[in-house]
PDB file of C-alpha atoms in Angstrom:
ATOM      1  CA  UNK A   1      19.270 -25.757 -10.696  1.00 74.00           C
ATOM      2  CA  UNK A   2      18.589 -23.554  -7.982  1.00 88.00           C
ATOM      3  CA  UNK A   3      15.792 -24.134  -5.702  1.00 93.00           C
ATOM      4  CA  UNK A   4      12.733 -21.534  -5.867  1.00 96.00           C
ATOM      5  CA  UNK A   5      11.995 -19.165  -2.887  1.00 97.00           C
ATOM      6  CA  UNK A   6       8.847 -18.765  -1.737  1.00 97.00           C
ATOM      7  CA  UNK A   7       7.385 -16.918   1.364  1.00 97.00           C
ATOM      8  CA  UNK A   8       4.238 -16.500   2.193  1.00 97.00           C
ATOM      9  CA  UNK A   9       2.858 -13.096   2.702  1.00 96.00           C
ATOM     10  CA  UNK A  10       1.757 -11.756   6.419  1.00 94.00           C
ATOM     11  CA  UNK A  11       0.628  -8.940   8.222  1.00 90.00           C
ATOM     12  CA  UNK A  12       3.921  -7.440   8.623  1.00 93.00           C
ATOM     13  CA  UNK A  13       6.621  -8.658   5.488  1.00 96.00           C
ATOM     14  CA  UNK A  14       5.446  -9.700   1.670  1.00 97.00           C
ATOM     15  CA  UNK A  15       5.048 -12.422  -0.468  1.00 97.00           C
ATOM     16  CA  UNK A  16       8.454 -13.283  -2.433  1.00 98.00           C
ATOM     17  CA  UNK A  17       7.610 -15.671  -4.970  1.00 97.00           C
ATOM     18  CA  UNK A  18      11.573 -16.401  -6.975  1.00 97.00           C
ATOM     19  CA  UNK A  19      11.146 -19.518  -9.508  1.00 96.00           C
ATOM     20  CA  UNK A  20      13.830 -19.084 -12.423  1.00 95.00           C
ATOM     21  CA  UNK A  21      12.031 -22.249 -13.860  1.00 94.00           C
ATOM     22  CA  UNK A  22       9.237 -20.852 -14.432  1.00 94.00           C
ATOM     23  CA  UNK A  23      10.447 -16.829 -14.844  1.00 93.00           C
ATOM     24  CA  UNK A  24       8.461 -15.927 -11.681  1.00 96.00           C
ATOM     25  CA  UNK A  25       9.751 -13.268  -9.865  1.00 97.00           C
ATOM     26  CA  UNK A  26       8.035 -10.974  -7.505  1.00 97.00           C
ATOM     27  CA  UNK A  27       7.791  -9.329  -4.652  1.00 97.00           C
ATOM     28  CA  UNK A  28       3.962  -7.900  -3.008  1.00 96.00           C
ATOM     29  CA  UNK A  29       2.050  -6.665  -0.639  1.00 96.00           C
ATOM     30  CA  UNK A  30       3.494  -4.654   2.373  1.00 95.00           C
ATOM     31  CA  UNK A  31       6.991  -5.127   4.081  1.00 97.00           C
ATOM     32  CA  UNK A  32       6.851  -3.420   7.430  1.00 95.00           C
ATOM     33  CA  UNK A  33       8.984  -5.449   9.741  1.00 94.00           C
ATOM     34  CA  UNK A  34      10.811  -4.184  12.278  1.00 89.00           C
ATOM     35  CA  UNK A  35      13.858  -6.625  11.914  1.00 89.00           C
ATOM     36  CA  UNK A  36      13.908  -5.727   7.924  1.00 92.00           C
ATOM     37  CA  UNK A  37      17.710  -7.069   7.818  1.00 92.00           C
ATOM     38  CA  UNK A  38      16.674 -10.480   9.249  1.00 94.00           C
ATOM     39  CA  UNK A  39      13.847 -10.742   6.713  1.00 96.00           C
ATOM     40  CA  UNK A  40      15.471  -9.347   3.434  1.00 97.00           C
ATOM     41  CA  UNK A  41      18.970 -12.022   4.313  1.00 96.00           C
ATOM     42  CA  UNK A  42      17.746 -15.160   2.630  1.00 97.00           C
ATOM     43  CA  UNK A  43      15.965 -13.339   0.009  1.00 98.00           C
ATOM     44  CA  UNK A  44      19.526 -11.104  -1.003  1.00 97.00           C
ATOM     45  CA  UNK A  45      21.443 -14.523  -0.671  1.00 97.00           C
ATOM     46  CA  UNK A  46      19.141 -16.056  -3.200  1.00 97.00           C
ATOM     47  CA  UNK A  47      19.754 -12.921  -5.761  1.00 97.00           C
ATOM     48  CA  UNK A  48      23.584 -13.761  -4.860  1.00 96.00           C
ATOM     49  CA  UNK A  49      23.084 -17.397  -5.932  1.00 96.00           C
ATOM     50  CA  UNK A  50      21.150 -16.739  -8.917  1.00 97.00           C
ATOM     51  CA  UNK A  51      22.939 -13.651 -10.198  1.00 96.00           C
ATOM     52  CA  UNK A  52      25.840 -16.895 -10.593  1.00 95.00           C
ATOM     53  CA  UNK A  53      23.775 -18.288 -13.296  1.00 94.00           C
ATOM     54  CA  UNK A  54      20.478 -16.272 -14.199  1.00 96.00           C
ATOM     55  CA  UNK A  55      18.065 -16.901 -16.649  1.00 95.00           C
ATOM     56  CA  UNK A  56      18.496 -14.928 -20.136  1.00 95.00           C
ATOM     57  CA  UNK A  57      16.098 -12.584 -19.011  1.00 96.00           C
ATOM     58  CA  UNK A  58      14.746 -11.645 -16.116  1.00 96.00           C
ATOM     59  CA  UNK A  59      11.335  -9.939 -15.158  1.00 97.00           C
ATOM     60  CA  UNK A  60      10.740  -9.084 -11.563  1.00 97.00           C
ATOM     61  CA  UNK A  61       7.452  -7.359 -10.332  1.00 97.00           C
ATOM     62  CA  UNK A  62       7.214  -4.988  -7.953  1.00 97.00           C
ATOM     63  CA  UNK A  63       3.568  -5.199  -6.230  1.00 96.00           C
ATOM     64  CA  UNK A  64       4.056  -3.408  -3.267  1.00 96.00           C
ATOM     65  CA  UNK A  65       1.264  -1.845  -1.000  1.00 92.00           C
ATOM     66  CA  UNK A  66       3.618  -0.672   2.002  1.00 91.00           C
ATOM     67  CA  UNK A  67       6.942  -0.177   3.063  1.00 92.00           C
ATOM     68  CA  UNK A  68       8.665   1.108   5.902  1.00 94.00           C
ATOM     69  CA  UNK A  69      11.542   3.351   5.649  1.00 92.00           C
ATOM     70  CA  UNK A  70      14.231   0.016   7.344  1.00 89.00           C
ATOM     71  CA  UNK A  71      12.556  -1.731   4.180  1.00 94.00           C
ATOM     72  CA  UNK A  72      13.442   0.812   1.993  1.00 93.00           C
ATOM     73  CA  UNK A  73      17.139   0.258   1.741  1.00 91.00           C
ATOM     74  CA  UNK A  74      16.842  -3.645   1.636  1.00 94.00           C
ATOM     75  CA  UNK A  75      14.818  -3.128  -1.256  1.00 96.00           C
ATOM     76  CA  UNK A  76      17.695  -1.250  -3.257  1.00 95.00           C
ATOM     77  CA  UNK A  77      19.841  -3.795  -2.213  1.00 95.00           C
ATOM     78  CA  UNK A  78      17.673  -5.705  -3.963  1.00 97.00           C
ATOM     79  CA  UNK A  79      17.631  -3.933  -6.908  1.00 97.00           C
ATOM     80  CA  UNK A  80      21.069  -3.310  -7.362  1.00 96.00           C
ATOM     81  CA  UNK A  81      21.537  -7.159  -8.085  1.00 97.00           C
ATOM     82  CA  UNK A  82      18.930  -7.492 -10.753  1.00 97.00           C
ATOM     83  CA  UNK A  83      21.455  -4.260 -11.768  1.00 97.00           C
ATOM     84  CA  UNK A  84      24.361  -6.450 -11.754  1.00 96.00           C
ATOM     85  CA  UNK A  85      22.951  -8.775 -13.759  1.00 96.00           C
ATOM     86  CA  UNK A  86      21.856  -6.709 -16.360  1.00 97.00           C
ATOM     87  CA  UNK A  87      25.211  -4.742 -16.429  1.00 95.00           C
ATOM     88  CA  UNK A  88      26.925  -8.561 -17.320  1.00 94.00           C
ATOM     89  CA  UNK A  89      24.551  -8.267 -20.409  1.00 94.00           C
ATOM     90  CA  UNK A  90      21.678 -10.565 -19.293  1.00 96.00           C
ATOM     91  CA  UNK A  91      18.225  -8.683 -20.341  1.00 96.00           C
ATOM     92  CA  UNK A  92      16.419  -7.806 -16.890  1.00 96.00           C
ATOM     93  CA  UNK A  93      13.091  -5.830 -16.761  1.00 96.00           C
ATOM     94  CA  UNK A  94      11.669  -4.455 -13.303  1.00 97.00           C
ATOM     95  CA  UNK A  95       8.284  -3.344 -13.378  1.00 97.00           C
ATOM     96  CA  UNK A  96       6.833  -1.387 -10.395  1.00 97.00           C
ATOM     97  CA  UNK A  97       3.408  -1.490 -10.091  1.00 97.00           C
ATOM     98  CA  UNK A  98       1.530   1.466  -7.730  1.00 96.00           C
ATOM     99  CA  UNK A  99      -2.202   2.023  -7.610  1.00 92.00           C
ATOM    100  CA  UNK A 100      -4.036   4.354  -9.568  1.00 89.00           C
ATOM    101  CA  UNK A 101      -4.155   6.516  -6.306  1.00 86.00           C
ATOM    102  CA  UNK A 102      -1.370   6.113  -4.595  1.00 90.00           C
ATOM    103  CA  UNK A 103       1.157   8.971  -5.639  1.00 89.00           C
ATOM    104  CA  UNK A 104       3.895   8.038  -2.259  1.00 90.00           C
ATOM    105  CA  UNK A 105       3.956   4.353  -4.144  1.00 94.00           C
ATOM    106  CA  UNK A 106       4.434   5.596  -7.029  1.00 94.00           C
ATOM    107  CA  UNK A 107       7.269   8.578  -6.237  1.00 92.00           C
ATOM    108  CA  UNK A 108       8.974   5.697  -4.256  1.00 93.00           C
ATOM    109  CA  UNK A 109       9.473   4.338  -7.205  1.00 95.00           C
ATOM    110  CA  UNK A 110      10.865   7.574  -9.047  1.00 94.00           C
ATOM    111  CA  UNK A 111      13.184   7.143  -5.867  1.00 93.00           C
ATOM    112  CA  UNK A 112      14.661   4.338  -7.215  1.00 95.00           C
ATOM    113  CA  UNK A 113      14.449   4.489 -11.060  1.00 95.00           C
ATOM    114  CA  UNK A 114      16.655   7.998 -10.091  1.00 93.00           C
ATOM    115  CA  UNK A 115      19.353   5.489  -8.428  1.00 93.00           C
ATOM    116  CA  UNK A 116      20.076   2.869 -11.099  1.00 94.00           C
ATOM    117  CA  UNK A 117      20.971   1.968 -14.538  1.00 91.00           C
ATOM    118  CA  UNK A 118      18.664  -1.125 -14.183  1.00 94.00           C
ATOM    119  CA  UNK A 119      15.258  -0.703 -16.844  1.00 93.00           C
ATOM    120  CA  UNK A 120      12.764  -0.123 -14.457  1.00 96.00           C
ATOM    121  CA  UNK A 121       9.361   0.714 -15.253  1.00 96.00           C
ATOM    122  CA  UNK A 122       6.844   2.076 -13.473  1.00 97.00           C
ATOM    123  CA  UNK A 123       2.993   0.868 -14.297  1.00 96.00           C
ATOM    124  CA  UNK A 124       0.147   1.713 -13.016  1.00 94.00           C
ATOM    125  CA  UNK A 125      -2.989  -0.198 -11.571  1.00 91.00           C
ATOM    126  CA  UNK A 126      -6.185   1.005 -12.708  1.00 82.00           C
ATOM    127  CA  UNK A 127      -9.093   0.399 -10.862  1.00 72.00           C
ATOM    128  CA  UNK A 128     -12.399  -1.458 -12.502  1.00 64.00           C
TER     129      UNK A 128
ATOM    130  CA  UNK B   1     -11.442  11.224  37.727  1.00 81.00           C
ATOM    131  CA  UNK B   2     -12.439   8.664  35.162  1.00 92.00           C
ATOM    132  CA  UNK B   3     -14.893  11.054  33.395  1.00 94.00           C
ATOM    133  CA  UNK B   4     -11.930  13.899  33.729  1.00 93.00           C
ATOM    134  CA  UNK B   5      -9.669  11.251  31.778  1.00 91.00           C
ATOM    135  CA  UNK B   6     -12.366  11.052  29.250  1.00 93.00           C
ATOM    136  CA  UNK B   7     -13.278  14.560  28.625  1.00 93.00           C
ATOM    137  CA  UNK B   8      -9.470  15.564  28.653  1.00 91.00           C
ATOM    138  CA  UNK B   9      -9.072  12.913  25.865  1.00 91.00           C
ATOM    139  CA  UNK B  10     -12.251  13.571  24.273  1.00 92.00           C
ATOM    140  CA  UNK B  11     -11.558  17.528  23.972  1.00 92.00           C
ATOM    141  CA  UNK B  12      -8.140  16.296  22.972  1.00 90.00           C
ATOM    142  CA  UNK B  13     -10.097  14.476  19.662  1.00 93.00           C
ATOM    143  CA  UNK B  14      -7.381  11.402  21.419  1.00 94.00           C
ATOM    144  CA  UNK B  15      -8.495   7.847  19.926  1.00 93.00           C
ATOM    145  CA  UNK B  16      -5.929   6.298  21.036  1.00 94.00           C
ATOM    146  CA  UNK B  17      -3.323   6.562  23.900  1.00 95.00           C
ATOM    147  CA  UNK B  18      -0.159   4.371  25.626  1.00 96.00           C
ATOM    148  CA  UNK B  19       2.268   4.930  27.782  1.00 95.00           C
ATOM    149  CA  UNK B  20       4.472   2.366  28.784  1.00 93.00           C
ATOM    150  CA  UNK B  21       7.236  -0.142  27.412  1.00 91.00           C
ATOM    151  CA  UNK B  22       7.054  -0.226  23.704  1.00 91.00           C
ATOM    152  CA  UNK B  23       7.925  -3.992  22.637  1.00 90.00           C
ATOM    153  CA  UNK B  24       7.823  -4.967  18.279  1.00 90.00           C
ATOM    154  CA  UNK B  25       4.582  -7.229  19.550  1.00 92.00           C
ATOM    155  CA  UNK B  26       2.899  -3.970  21.415  1.00 94.00           C
ATOM    156  CA  UNK B  27       3.689  -2.148  17.916  1.00 94.00           C
ATOM    157  CA  UNK B  28       2.425  -4.426  15.802  1.00 93.00           C
ATOM    158  CA  UNK B  29      -0.833  -5.052  17.855  1.00 95.00           C
ATOM    159  CA  UNK B  30      -1.250  -1.253  17.695  1.00 96.00           C
ATOM    160  CA  UNK B  31      -1.039  -1.299  13.847  1.00 95.00           C
ATOM    161  CA  UNK B  32      -3.248  -3.715  13.557  1.00 94.00           C
ATOM    162  CA  UNK B  33      -5.556  -1.921  15.612  1.00 95.00           C
ATOM    163  CA  UNK B  34      -5.471   1.160  14.406  1.00 94.00           C
ATOM    164  CA  UNK B  35      -5.975  -0.093  10.950  1.00 93.00           C
ATOM    165  CA  UNK B  36      -9.146  -1.921  11.699  1.00 93.00           C
ATOM    166  CA  UNK B  37     -10.565   1.439  13.160  1.00 93.00           C
ATOM    167  CA  UNK B  38      -9.830   2.785  10.325  1.00 93.00           C
ATOM    168  CA  UNK B  39     -10.973   0.398   7.922  1.00 91.00           C
ATOM    169  CA  UNK B  40     -14.229   0.633  10.570  1.00 92.00           C
ATOM    170  CA  UNK B  41     -14.805   4.324   9.921  1.00 89.00           C
ATOM    171  CA  UNK B  42     -14.483   4.393   6.397  1.00 87.00           C
ATOM    172  CA  UNK B  43     -11.902   6.224   6.146  1.00 89.00           C
ATOM    173  CA  UNK B  44     -10.826   7.249   2.248  1.00 90.00           C
ATOM    174  CA  UNK B  45      -8.233   4.787   0.740  1.00 89.00           C
ATOM    175  CA  UNK B  46      -5.652   7.679   0.049  1.00 90.00           C
ATOM    176  CA  UNK B  47      -5.583   9.246   3.858  1.00 93.00           C
ATOM    177  CA  UNK B  48      -5.539   5.758   5.674  1.00 92.00           C
ATOM    178  CA  UNK B  49      -2.708   4.688   3.419  1.00 92.00           C
ATOM    179  CA  UNK B  50      -0.558   7.712   4.248  1.00 94.00           C
ATOM    180  CA  UNK B  51      -1.903   7.969   7.660  1.00 95.00           C
ATOM    181  CA  UNK B  52      -0.389   3.969   7.975  1.00 95.00           C
ATOM    182  CA  UNK B  53       2.414   4.923   6.831  1.00 94.00           C
ATOM    183  CA  UNK B  54       2.588   7.666   8.499  1.00 96.00           C
ATOM    184  CA  UNK B  55       1.643   5.554  12.434  1.00 96.00           C
ATOM    185  CA  UNK B  56       4.471   2.674  11.268  1.00 95.00           C
ATOM    186  CA  UNK B  57       7.170   5.152  10.756  1.00 95.00           C
ATOM    187  CA  UNK B  58       6.509   6.639  14.221  1.00 96.00           C
ATOM    188  CA  UNK B  59       5.757   4.206  16.260  1.00 95.00           C
ATOM    189  CA  UNK B  60       8.902   1.776  14.625  1.00 93.00           C
ATOM    190  CA  UNK B  61      10.795   4.757  15.157  1.00 92.00           C
ATOM    191  CA  UNK B  62      10.425   5.049  18.969  1.00 93.00           C
ATOM    192  CA  UNK B  63      10.391   1.214  19.127  1.00 92.00           C
ATOM    193  CA  UNK B  64      14.231   1.290  17.098  1.00 88.00           C
ATOM    194  CA  UNK B  65      15.686   4.389  19.336  1.00 86.00           C
ATOM    195  CA  UNK B  66      14.557   2.864  23.095  1.00 84.00           C
ATOM    196  CA  UNK B  67      15.786  -0.674  21.483  1.00 75.00           C
ATOM    197  CA  UNK B  68      19.649   1.083  20.763  1.00 73.00           C
ATOM    198  CA  UNK B  69      19.323   2.566  24.213  1.00 71.00           C
ATOM    199  CA  UNK B  70      19.398  -0.718  25.871  1.00 58.00           C
ATOM    200  CA  UNK B  71      22.264  -1.334  24.143  1.00 51.00           C
ATOM    201  CA  UNK B  72      23.865   1.086  24.433  1.00 50.00           C
ATOM    202  CA  UNK B  73      24.478  -0.212  28.147  1.00 49.00           C
ATOM    203  CA  UNK B  74      22.783   3.201  29.896  1.00 53.00           C
ATOM    204  CA  UNK B  75      21.554   3.047  33.090  1.00 55.00           C
ATOM    205  CA  UNK B  76      19.317   5.822  34.293  1.00 51.00           C
ATOM    206  CA  UNK B  77      18.049   6.509  36.897  1.00 53.00           C
ATOM    207  CA  UNK B  78      14.603   6.961  35.507  1.00 58.00           C
ATOM    208  CA  UNK B  79      12.712   3.881  33.392  1.00 65.00           C
ATOM    209  CA  UNK B  80      14.770   5.162  30.175  1.00 74.00           C
ATOM    210  CA  UNK B  81      12.489   2.574  27.755  1.00 79.00           C
ATOM    211  CA  UNK B  82       8.811   3.954  28.879  1.00 87.00           C
ATOM    212  CA  UNK B  83       7.549   5.928  25.994  1.00 94.00           C
ATOM    213  CA  UNK B  84       4.448   7.637  24.967  1.00 96.00           C
ATOM    214  CA  UNK B  85       1.995   6.636  21.740  1.00 96.00           C
ATOM    215  CA  UNK B  86      -0.810   9.119  21.145  1.00 96.00           C
ATOM    216  CA  UNK B  87      -2.846   9.221  17.809  1.00 96.00           C
ATOM    217  CA  UNK B  88      -6.090  11.387  17.257  1.00 96.00           C
ATOM    218  CA  UNK B  89      -8.102  12.622  14.841  1.00 95.00           C
ATOM    219  CA  UNK B  90      -8.975  16.029  14.958  1.00 94.00           C
ATOM    220  CA  UNK B  91     -11.708  17.705  11.690  1.00 92.00           C
ATOM    221  CA  UNK B  92      -9.010  18.045   9.565  1.00 94.00           C
ATOM    222  CA  UNK B  93      -5.768  15.782  10.241  1.00 95.00           C
ATOM    223  CA  UNK B  94      -4.732  12.937  12.511  1.00 96.00           C
ATOM    224  CA  UNK B  95      -1.989  13.612  13.927  1.00 97.00           C
ATOM    225  CA  UNK B  96       0.263  10.898  15.911  1.00 97.00           C
ATOM    226  CA  UNK B  97       2.108  11.910  18.785  1.00 97.00           C
ATOM    227  CA  UNK B  98       5.494   9.997  20.122  1.00 97.00           C
ATOM    228  CA  UNK B  99       7.617  10.542  23.413  1.00 96.00           C
ATOM    229  CA  UNK B 100      10.461   9.106  24.185  1.00 94.00           C
ATOM    230  CA  UNK B 101      13.777   9.531  26.289  1.00 91.00           C
ATOM    231  CA  UNK B 102      16.531  10.749  24.622  1.00 90.00           C
ATOM    232  CA  UNK B 103      20.020  10.670  25.974  1.00 90.00           C
ATOM    233  CA  UNK B 104      21.061  14.230  26.360  1.00 92.00           C
ATOM    234  CA  UNK B 105      23.668  14.068  24.142  1.00 92.00           C
ATOM    235  CA  UNK B 106      21.913  13.202  21.373  1.00 91.00           C
ATOM    236  CA  UNK B 107      19.526  15.858  21.402  1.00 94.00           C
ATOM    237  CA  UNK B 108      21.235  18.643  19.506  1.00 94.00           C
ATOM    238  CA  UNK B 109      21.722  16.214  16.430  1.00 92.00           C
ATOM    239  CA  UNK B 110      18.202  15.240  16.567  1.00 93.00           C
ATOM    240  CA  UNK B 111      17.193  18.798  16.630  1.00 94.00           C
ATOM    241  CA  UNK B 112      19.585  19.598  13.468  1.00 93.00           C
ATOM    242  CA  UNK B 113      18.136  16.373  11.565  1.00 92.00           C
ATOM    243  CA  UNK B 114      14.397  18.278  11.987  1.00 95.00           C
ATOM    244  CA  UNK B 115      15.120  21.603  11.319  1.00 95.00           C
ATOM    245  CA  UNK B 116      16.283  20.174   8.362  1.00 93.00           C
ATOM    246  CA  UNK B 117      14.346  18.560   7.500  1.00 95.00           C
ATOM    247  CA  UNK B 118      11.391  21.122   8.323  1.00 96.00           C
ATOM    248  CA  UNK B 119      13.217  23.448   5.742  1.00 97.00           C
ATOM    249  CA  UNK B 120      13.068  21.157   2.564  1.00 96.00           C
ATOM    250  CA  UNK B 121      10.111  21.103   0.772  1.00 95.00           C
ATOM    251  CA  UNK B 122       8.513  18.429  -1.220  1.00 93.00           C
ATOM    252  CA  UNK B 123      11.055  18.540  -4.062  1.00 94.00           C
ATOM    253  CA  UNK B 124      13.366  18.589  -1.174  1.00 96.00           C
ATOM    254  CA  UNK B 125      12.813  16.390   0.574  1.00 95.00           C
ATOM    255  CA  UNK B 126      12.637  13.373  -2.274  1.00 93.00           C
ATOM    256  CA  UNK B 127      16.259  14.774  -3.429  1.00 93.00           C
ATOM    257  CA  UNK B 128      16.942  14.569   0.940  1.00 92.00           C
ATOM    258  CA  UNK B 129      15.523  10.883   0.839  1.00 92.00           C
ATOM    259  CA  UNK B 130      17.259   9.493  -2.517  1.00 91.00           C
ATOM    260  CA  UNK B 131      20.730  10.902  -1.079  1.00 90.00           C
ATOM    261  CA  UNK B 132      20.154   9.640   2.173  1.00 89.00           C
ATOM    262  CA  UNK B 133      19.078   5.995   0.359  1.00 88.00           C
ATOM    263  CA  UNK B 134      21.594   5.684  -2.371  1.00 86.00           C
ATOM    264  CA  UNK B 135      25.152   6.891   0.364  1.00 81.00           C
ATOM    265  CA  UNK B 136      24.163   5.882   4.011  1.00 65.00           C
ATOM    266  CA  UNK B 137      24.869   2.794   5.843  1.00 63.00           C
ATOM    267  CA  UNK B 138      22.361   0.523   7.269  1.00 56.00           C
ATOM    268  CA  UNK B 139      22.121   0.216  11.002  1.00 55.00           C
ATOM    269  CA  UNK B 140      22.423  -3.689  12.209  1.00 51.00           C
ATOM    270  CA  UNK B 141      18.680  -3.305  12.460  1.00 50.00           C
ATOM    271  CA  UNK B 142      18.334  -1.544   9.102  1.00 49.00           C
ATOM    272  CA  UNK B 143      16.881   1.322  10.012  1.00 53.00           C
ATOM    273  CA  UNK B 144      19.076   4.220   7.996  1.00 53.00           C
ATOM    274  CA  UNK B 145      18.065   7.600   9.068  1.00 75.00           C
ATOM    275  CA  UNK B 146      15.197   7.699   6.616  1.00 89.00           C
ATOM    276  CA  UNK B 147      12.488   7.580   8.924  1.00 91.00           C
ATOM    277  CA  UNK B 148      12.100  11.516   9.683  1.00 93.00           C
ATOM    278  CA  UNK B 149      12.277  12.293   6.054  1.00 94.00           C
ATOM    279  CA  UNK B 150      10.037   9.567   4.817  1.00 94.00           C
ATOM    280  CA  UNK B 151       7.135  11.136   8.092  1.00 96.00           C
ATOM    281  CA  UNK B 152       7.557  14.449   6.310  1.00 96.00           C
ATOM    282  CA  UNK B 153       7.415  13.384   2.855  1.00 94.00           C
ATOM    283  CA  UNK B 154       4.012  11.282   3.495  1.00 93.00           C
ATOM    284  CA  UNK B 155       2.631  14.179   6.224  1.00 95.00           C
ATOM    285  CA  UNK B 156       2.949  17.069   3.351  1.00 93.00           C
ATOM    286  CA  UNK B 157       2.943  18.935   6.524  1.00 95.00           C
ATOM    287  CA  UNK B 158       5.915  20.721   9.066  1.00 96.00           C
ATOM    288  CA  UNK B 159       6.738  18.260  11.681  1.00 97.00           C
ATOM    289  CA  UNK B 160       5.938  19.534  15.660  1.00 97.00           C
ATOM    290  CA  UNK B 161       8.872  18.853  18.212  1.00 97.00           C
ATOM    291  CA  UNK B 162       9.814  19.132  21.350  1.00 97.00           C
ATOM    292  CA  UNK B 163      12.803  18.313  23.925  1.00 97.00           C
ATOM    293  CA  UNK B 164      12.346  18.526  27.473  1.00 97.00           C
ATOM    294  CA  UNK B 165      15.411  18.826  29.552  1.00 96.00           C
ATOM    295  CA  UNK B 166      14.284  16.085  32.469  1.00 92.00           C
ATOM    296  CA  UNK B 167      17.742  15.025  34.249  1.00 89.00           C
ATOM    297  CA  UNK B 168      21.511  15.220  33.939  1.00 89.00           C
ATOM    298  CA  UNK B 169      21.344  12.534  31.172  1.00 87.00           C
ATOM    299  CA  UNK B 170      17.644  12.488  29.474  1.00 89.00           C
ATOM    300  CA  UNK B 171      15.985  14.726  27.819  1.00 93.00           C
ATOM    301  CA  UNK B 172      11.720  14.194  27.233  1.00 94.00           C
ATOM    302  CA  UNK B 173      11.171  14.108  22.814  1.00 95.00           C
ATOM    303  CA  UNK B 174       8.596  14.352  21.564  1.00 97.00           C
ATOM    304  CA  UNK B 175       7.570  14.253  18.142  1.00 97.00           C
ATOM    305  CA  UNK B 176       4.349  15.448  16.329  1.00 97.00           C
ATOM    306  CA  UNK B 177       3.463  14.476  12.680  1.00 97.00           C
ATOM    307  CA  UNK B 178       0.124  15.281  11.151  1.00 97.00           C
ATOM    308  CA  UNK B 179      -2.073  13.642   7.914  1.00 96.00           C
ATOM    309  CA  UNK B 180      -4.716  16.101   6.175  1.00 95.00           C
ATOM    310  CA  UNK B 181      -7.923  14.350   5.976  1.00 93.00           C
ATOM    311  CA  UNK B 182      -8.454  15.685   2.553  1.00 87.00           C
ATOM    312  CA  UNK B 183      -6.173  14.572   0.035  1.00 80.00           C
ATOM    313  CA  UNK B 184      -5.451  15.979  -3.024  1.00 77.00           C
TER     314      UNK B 184
END
């Protein structure tokens, strides 16, 4: 079994919880590191290993608050890895959360959706 | 002397200004400080988010640019790693201004890019962003040429820019991005 990948959030980097056993796949918070390639490399490598033997159903939650353009390319790479899992006949569901007053994050979700075949659902988080 | 600096900054609504070398740690510190300031001022959440986003892109843009200058092995006669970072708050807008040295040979490419971005409306910027996101290769720093487009999208206004010839090697490039304090 693939070991889970857990990265705690910092001021500049998101929390990453990838745990196949509990079907938890999450990336959330802010992603504004100067060196985004360095930050995302182990995540993308983990996804490659996961893709070899994925769960029958993968639900991946993105709950980002901010991200810089240097992260955006890496996030696309991550989404493409999910797409590859989907294209192999596995069930993959991506949920892209955005705050109800955050049209920029909603638009970015739309940007990704336009570039991918894998199902990506945009979900608004309402304030209570 | 000090008083004239103070008055000058006050007249120009400057809340932050830095002149010197730009490191990754410095950029982080400025962002953190400005975020606290925006929180403390009780700025509207939407405005805050946009201003923060534009600051991140503008400041990291300068940092990556200067970082690249170093590795391109150029020895200039001036301290080419120095830059100007400035943030201000006017009645209607926040502004972020950056100024840094740029190789003369790069001026035309950057100018063309900015002119192209400034010609785009909201939908065209979105298309351009998607196009570059999906097509262009990342540099090893992860910069994908998306910075200016993202700044323009978040700003919602035309970007101000200027290239000032310094010597046979460098020009001084300044960029100004505004974010309206009234978001729909």
